[in-house]
């Protein structure tokens, strides 16, 4: 079985993955792991006040707080910690997590995966002490269905732990290692925030198609499947994107008319540039706010 890989690496009911924060992103990632039977449910412990009150029967074990988890699992050392809370919660969560790590030998170095945007490794290391080796990852919400995009950076995690992290996130979609922590701001602005840009584009296409007479349900299916097909073609076809666009655009045809209207005055590309830059700037601002 695929999850034997992780049993061999020590991830099991006695040494679980501890997921701190079970909101949209944390739950999306865990949902994918469970649906692919990568990790057994009993080997995942989730700490989240809301989740703990409605733990599904075949889901991970839920706990109200880190203190609650430690009280019920005295002496347990997680095999890996995934920190999936909002950056603004770090002032509360990191001291509680550090308290949970008391008694862990410094040479154990529990691998910690942080998916919090804008919270630097330096901040995490300073607040948590020496008991962890940290990797920052930036996934996105399509990870829930195995079509996510994740970038990761670490400066001290051991090769075996890096391999475990890579396998875990490859299960949720495409995965790349980054050369510089600064790149996390850049991919946050593109792939991390990108699904919202795609959904906004779909909203616009559906509204426009409805205005010319298509029923809204047909317009939605047509728009979504068209975007899905175009993205899949771009993944499989190594040609430049400009070439793929040109291949669809017959001179003086309907597509040419539509593309000309879309790209008139460079407003479309400029708005995309502004969106990515705004998200990039906000990622930097979050880091400053949480430093």
CSV table of C-alpha atoms in Angstrom, one decimal:
chain,number,residue,atom,x,y,z
A,1,UNK,CA,0.0,0.0,0.0
A,2,UNK,CA,1.1,3.5,-0.7
A,3,UNK,CA,0.9,4.6,2.9
A,4,UNK,CA,3.4,1.9,3.9
A,5,UNK,CA,6.0,4.4,2.7
A,6,UNK,CA,5.0,6.7,5.6
A,7,UNK,CA,4.6,3.9,8.1
A,8,UNK,CA,8.2,3.0,7.4
A,9,UNK,CA,9.1,6.7,8.0
A,10,UNK,CA,7.5,6.6,11.5
A,11,UNK,CA,4.2,8.2,10.6
A,12,UNK,CA,1.5,6.2,12.4
A,13,UNK,CA,-1.1,6.4,15.2
A,14,UNK,CA,1.7,6.6,17.9
A,15,UNK,CA,3.7,9.2,16.0
A,16,UNK,CA,1.1,11.1,14.1
A,17,UNK,CA,1.2,14.2,11.9
A,18,UNK,CA,0.0,17.1,14.1
A,19,UNK,CA,-2.0,19.6,12.0
A,20,UNK,CA,-2.3,22.9,13.8
A,21,UNK,CA,-5.2,24.8,12.2
A,22,UNK,CA,-7.9,23.0,10.2
A,23,UNK,CA,-9.4,25.8,8.1
A,24,UNK,CA,-9.8,25.9,4.4
A,25,UNK,CA,-6.2,25.1,3.5
A,26,UNK,CA,-5.3,22.7,6.3
A,27,UNK,CA,-8.5,20.7,5.7
A,28,UNK,CA,-8.0,20.7,2.0
A,29,UNK,CA,-4.6,19.2,2.2
A,30,UNK,CA,-5.6,16.6,4.8
A,31,UNK,CA,-8.7,15.7,2.7
A,32,UNK,CA,-6.5,14.9,-0.2
A,33,UNK,CA,-4.1,12.7,1.8
A,34,UNK,CA,-7.1,10.8,3.2
A,35,UNK,CA,-8.9,10.4,-0.1
A,36,UNK,CA,-5.7,9.0,-1.7
A,37,UNK,CA,-5.2,6.7,1.3
A,38,UNK,CA,-1.7,8.2,1.7
A,39,UNK,CA,-2.0,8.6,5.5
A,40,UNK,CA,-4.4,6.6,7.7
A,41,UNK,CA,-6.9,8.8,9.6
A,42,UNK,CA,-5.6,7.7,12.9
A,43,UNK,CA,-2.2,9.0,12.0
A,44,UNK,CA,-3.4,12.6,11.7
A,45,UNK,CA,-4.3,14.8,14.7
A,46,UNK,CA,-5.9,18.1,14.0
A,47,UNK,CA,-6.0,21.0,16.4
A,48,UNK,CA,-8.8,23.4,15.7
A,49,UNK,CA,-11.7,24.6,18.0
A,50,UNK,CA,-14.4,24.3,15.4
A,51,UNK,CA,-13.2,21.0,13.9
A,52,UNK,CA,-12.9,19.4,17.3
A,53,UNK,CA,-16.6,19.8,17.9
A,54,UNK,CA,-17.6,17.9,14.8
A,55,UNK,CA,-14.9,15.3,14.1
A,56,UNK,CA,-16.0,13.0,11.3
A,57,UNK,CA,-15.9,9.3,12.0
A,58,UNK,CA,-13.4,8.5,9.3
A,59,UNK,CA,-11.4,11.7,9.7
A,60,UNK,CA,-8.4,12.7,11.8
A,61,UNK,CA,-8.7,13.0,15.5
A,62,UNK,CA,-9.7,16.5,16.6
A,63,UNK,CA,-8.6,18.6,19.5
A,64,UNK,CA,-9.8,22.0,20.8
A,65,UNK,CA,-6.4,23.4,21.4
A,66,UNK,CA,-2.7,22.5,21.7
A,67,UNK,CA,-3.1,22.3,25.4
A,68,UNK,CA,-6.0,19.9,24.9
A,69,UNK,CA,-3.9,17.8,22.5
A,70,UNK,CA,-0.9,17.6,24.9
A,71,UNK,CA,-3.2,16.7,27.9
A,72,UNK,CA,-4.6,13.8,26.0
A,73,UNK,CA,-1.3,12.7,24.4
A,74,UNK,CA,1.3,13.1,27.2
A,75,UNK,CA,4.7,11.9,26.1
A,76,UNK,CA,3.8,11.6,22.4
A,77,UNK,CA,6.2,13.2,19.9
A,78,UNK,CA,4.6,13.9,16.5
A,79,UNK,CA,6.5,12.7,13.5
A,80,UNK,CA,5.8,15.9,11.7
A,81,UNK,CA,3.9,19.2,12.5
A,82,UNK,CA,2.0,21.1,9.9
A,83,UNK,CA,1.3,24.7,10.9
A,84,UNK,CA,-1.8,25.9,9.0
A,85,UNK,CA,-3.1,28.9,10.9
A,86,UNK,CA,-3.5,32.5,9.7
A,87,UNK,CA,-0.4,34.7,10.1
A,88,UNK,CA,-2.3,36.9,12.5
A,89,UNK,CA,-2.7,34.0,15.0
A,90,UNK,CA,1.1,33.3,15.4
A,91,UNK,CA,1.4,35.4,18.5
A,92,UNK,CA,-1.0,33.0,20.3
A,93,UNK,CA,-0.2,29.7,18.5
A,94,UNK,CA,3.7,29.7,18.6
A,95,UNK,CA,4.1,30.1,22.4
A,96,UNK,CA,1.5,27.3,22.8
A,97,UNK,CA,3.4,25.1,20.3
A,98,UNK,CA,6.7,25.8,22.0
A,99,UNK,CA,5.2,24.7,25.3
A,100,UNK,CA,4.1,21.4,23.6
A,101,UNK,CA,7.7,20.9,22.4
A,102,UNK,CA,9.2,21.1,25.9
A,103,UNK,CA,11.0,17.9,26.7
A,104,UNK,CA,11.7,17.0,23.1
A,105,UNK,CA,15.4,16.5,22.7
A,106,UNK,CA,17.1,19.1,20.6
A,107,UNK,CA,18.7,16.5,18.4
A,108,UNK,CA,15.3,15.0,17.6
A,109,UNK,CA,14.5,18.1,15.4
A,110,UNK,CA,10.8,17.5,14.6
A,111,UNK,CA,10.1,18.5,10.9
A,112,UNK,CA,7.7,21.4,10.9
A,113,UNK,CA,5.8,22.4,7.7
A,114,UNK,CA,4.4,26.0,7.7
A,115,UNK,CA,1.9,27.0,5.2
A,116,UNK,CA,1.3,30.5,6.7
A,117,UNK,CA,1.9,33.2,4.2
A,118,UNK,CA,4.4,35.9,5.2
A,119,UNK,CA,5.7,34.2,8.3
A,120,UNK,CA,9.5,33.8,7.9
A,121,UNK,CA,11.6,30.9,8.9
A,122,UNK,CA,13.6,33.2,11.1
A,123,UNK,CA,10.4,34.2,13.1
A,124,UNK,CA,9.3,30.6,13.4
A,125,UNK,CA,12.8,29.4,14.5
A,126,UNK,CA,13.1,32.3,17.1
A,127,UNK,CA,9.7,31.6,18.6
A,128,UNK,CA,9.9,27.8,18.6
A,129,UNK,CA,13.5,27.2,19.6
A,130,UNK,CA,15.8,24.5,18.3
A,131,UNK,CA,13.5,21.5,18.5
A,132,UNK,CA,12.2,21.8,14.9
A,133,UNK,CA,13.6,21.9,11.4
A,134,UNK,CA,11.4,24.1,9.3
A,135,UNK,CA,10.2,24.1,5.7
A,136,UNK,CA,7.8,26.8,4.4
A,137,UNK,CA,5.4,25.7,1.7
A,138,UNK,CA,2.9,27.6,-0.3
A,139,UNK,CA,0.1,25.4,-1.6
A,140,UNK,CA,-3.3,26.4,-3.0
A,141,UNK,CA,-6.9,25.2,-2.6
A,142,UNK,CA,-7.0,22.9,-5.6
A,143,UNK,CA,-4.8,20.7,-3.5
A,144,UNK,CA,-8.0,19.3,-2.1
A,145,UNK,CA,-8.7,17.5,-5.3
A,146,UNK,CA,-5.1,16.6,-6.2
A,147,UNK,CA,-4.6,19.4,-8.7
A,148,UNK,CA,-2.8,21.9,-6.5
A,149,UNK,CA,0.5,23.8,-6.9
A,150,UNK,CA,3.0,23.9,-4.1
A,151,UNK,CA,6.3,25.6,-3.8
A,152,UNK,CA,8.6,24.9,-0.8
A,153,UNK,CA,11.8,26.3,0.8
A,154,UNK,CA,14.0,25.1,3.6
A,155,UNK,CA,17.5,26.0,4.8
A,156,UNK,CA,18.1,23.3,7.4
A,157,UNK,CA,15.7,20.3,7.0
A,158,UNK,CA,17.3,16.9,6.6
A,159,UNK,CA,17.2,15.2,3.2
A,160,UNK,CA,15.0,12.3,4.5
A,161,UNK,CA,12.5,14.8,5.9
A,162,UNK,CA,12.5,16.9,2.7
A,163,UNK,CA,11.7,13.7,0.8
A,164,UNK,CA,8.7,13.1,3.1
A,165,UNK,CA,7.4,16.6,2.6
A,166,UNK,CA,7.8,16.4,-1.1
A,167,UNK,CA,5.9,13.1,-1.3
A,168,UNK,CA,3.1,14.5,0.9
A,169,UNK,CA,2.6,17.5,-1.3
A,170,UNK,CA,3.1,15.8,-4.6
A,171,UNK,CA,0.0,13.9,-3.6
A,172,UNK,CA,-1.9,17.2,-3.7
A,173,UNK,CA,-0.6,18.2,-7.2
A,174,UNK,CA,2.6,19.7,-8.7
A,175,UNK,CA,5.5,20.5,-6.4
A,176,UNK,CA,8.7,22.5,-6.7
A,177,UNK,CA,11.6,23.3,-4.4
A,178,UNK,CA,12.6,27.0,-4.3
A,179,UNK,CA,16.1,28.3,-4.1
A,180,UNK,CA,15.3,31.4,-2.0
A,181,UNK,CA,12.8,32.1,0.7
A,182,UNK,CA,12.0,35.4,-1.1
A,183,UNK,CA,10.5,33.2,-3.9
A,184,UNK,CA,7.6,32.3,-1.5
A,185,UNK,CA,6.3,35.9,-1.8
A,186,UNK,CA,6.3,35.5,-5.5
A,187,UNK,CA,4.5,32.2,-5.8
A,188,UNK,CA,2.0,33.4,-3.1
A,189,UNK,CA,1.1,36.2,-5.5
A,190,UNK,CA,0.8,33.8,-8.5
A,191,UNK,CA,-0.3,30.2,-7.6
A,192,UNK,CA,-1.3,30.8,-4.0
A,193,UNK,CA,-3.7,33.6,-4.8
A,194,UNK,CA,-4.2,32.5,-8.4
A,195,UNK,CA,-7.3,30.3,-8.1
A,196,UNK,CA,-9.2,33.5,-7.0
A,197,UNK,CA,-8.1,35.2,-10.2
A,198,UNK,CA,-9.3,32.2,-12.2
A,199,UNK,CA,-12.6,32.2,-10.5
A,200,UNK,CA,-13.0,35.9,-11.1
A,201,UNK,CA,-12.3,35.3,-14.8
A,202,UNK,CA,-14.9,32.5,-14.9
A,203,UNK,CA,-17.5,34.8,-13.2
A,204,UNK,CA,-16.9,37.4,-15.9
A,205,UNK,CA,-17.2,34.8,-18.7
A,206,UNK,CA,-20.4,33.3,-17.3
A,207,UNK,CA,-22.0,36.8,-16.9
A,208,UNK,CA,-21.0,37.8,-20.4
A,209,UNK,CA,-22.3,34.5,-21.9
A,210,UNK,CA,-25.6,34.9,-20.0
A,211,UNK,CA,-26.0,38.4,-21.4
A,212,UNK,CA,-25.9,37.1,-25.0
A,213,UNK,CA,-28.5,34.5,-24.2
A,214,UNK,CA,-27.0,31.3,-22.8
A,215,UNK,CA,-28.7,29.8,-19.7
A,216,UNK,CA,-26.5,30.4,-16.7
A,217,UNK,CA,-26.0,26.7,-16.0
A,218,UNK,CA,-24.8,26.1,-19.6
A,219,UNK,CA,-22.6,29.2,-19.5
A,220,UNK,CA,-20.9,28.0,-16.3
A,221,UNK,CA,-20.2,24.5,-17.6
A,222,UNK,CA,-18.9,25.9,-20.9
A,223,UNK,CA,-16.7,28.4,-19.2
A,224,UNK,CA,-15.3,26.0,-16.6
A,225,UNK,CA,-14.6,23.2,-19.0
A,226,UNK,CA,-13.0,25.6,-21.5
A,227,UNK,CA,-10.6,26.9,-18.9
A,228,UNK,CA,-9.9,23.4,-17.7
A,229,UNK,CA,-9.1,22.2,-21.2
A,230,UNK,CA,-6.9,25.1,-22.0
A,231,UNK,CA,-4.9,24.7,-18.8
A,232,UNK,CA,-4.5,20.9,-19.5
A,233,UNK,CA,-3.4,21.6,-23.1
A,234,UNK,CA,-0.8,24.2,-21.8
A,235,UNK,CA,0.5,21.6,-19.3
A,236,UNK,CA,0.9,18.9,-22.0
A,237,UNK,CA,2.1,21.1,-24.8
A,238,UNK,CA,5.6,22.7,-24.4
A,239,UNK,CA,5.0,25.4,-27.0
A,240,UNK,CA,5.0,29.1,-25.8
A,241,UNK,CA,1.7,30.3,-24.6
A,242,UNK,CA,1.6,32.9,-27.3
A,243,UNK,CA,1.9,30.1,-29.9
A,244,UNK,CA,-1.0,28.2,-28.3
A,245,UNK,CA,-3.1,31.3,-28.4
A,246,UNK,CA,-2.2,32.0,-32.0
A,247,UNK,CA,-3.1,28.4,-33.0
A,248,UNK,CA,-6.6,29.0,-31.8
A,249,UNK,CA,-6.9,32.4,-33.5
A,250,UNK,CA,-7.7,32.2,-37.2
A,251,UNK,CA,-7.2,35.5,-39.1
A,252,UNK,CA,-10.4,37.6,-39.2
A,253,UNK,CA,-12.3,34.9,-37.4
A,254,UNK,CA,-14.4,34.9,-34.3
A,255,UNK,CA,-11.6,34.2,-31.9
A,256,UNK,CA,-9.5,37.0,-33.5
A,257,UNK,CA,-12.3,39.4,-32.8
A,258,UNK,CA,-12.7,38.3,-29.2
A,259,UNK,CA,-9.0,38.4,-28.5
A,260,UNK,CA,-8.6,41.8,-30.1
A,261,UNK,CA,-11.4,43.1,-27.8
A,262,UNK,CA,-9.8,41.4,-24.8
A,263,UNK,CA,-6.3,42.8,-25.3
A,264,UNK,CA,-7.3,46.3,-26.5
A,265,UNK,CA,-5.2,49.0,-24.8
A,266,UNK,CA,-3.3,46.3,-22.8
A,267,UNK,CA,-5.9,46.7,-20.0
A,268,UNK,CA,-6.3,42.9,-19.6
A,269,UNK,CA,-2.6,42.2,-19.1
A,270,UNK,CA,-2.2,45.3,-17.0
A,271,UNK,CA,-4.9,44.2,-14.6
A,272,UNK,CA,-3.3,40.8,-14.2
A,273,UNK,CA,0.1,42.5,-13.5
A,274,UNK,CA,-1.6,44.7,-10.9
A,275,UNK,CA,-3.3,41.7,-9.2
A,276,UNK,CA,0.0,39.7,-8.9
A,277,UNK,CA,1.9,42.8,-7.7
A,278,UNK,CA,-0.8,43.7,-5.1
A,279,UNK,CA,-0.7,40.1,-3.7
A,280,UNK,CA,3.1,40.1,-3.7
A,281,UNK,CA,3.2,43.4,-1.8
A,282,UNK,CA,0.6,42.2,0.7
A,283,UNK,CA,2.7,39.1,1.3
A,284,UNK,CA,5.6,41.3,2.2
A,285,UNK,CA,3.4,43.5,4.4
A,286,UNK,CA,2.2,40.4,6.3
A,287,UNK,CA,5.8,39.4,7.0
A,288,UNK,CA,6.5,42.8,8.4
A,289,UNK,CA,3.4,42.7,10.5
A,290,UNK,CA,4.2,39.3,12.0
A,291,UNK,CA,7.9,39.7,12.4
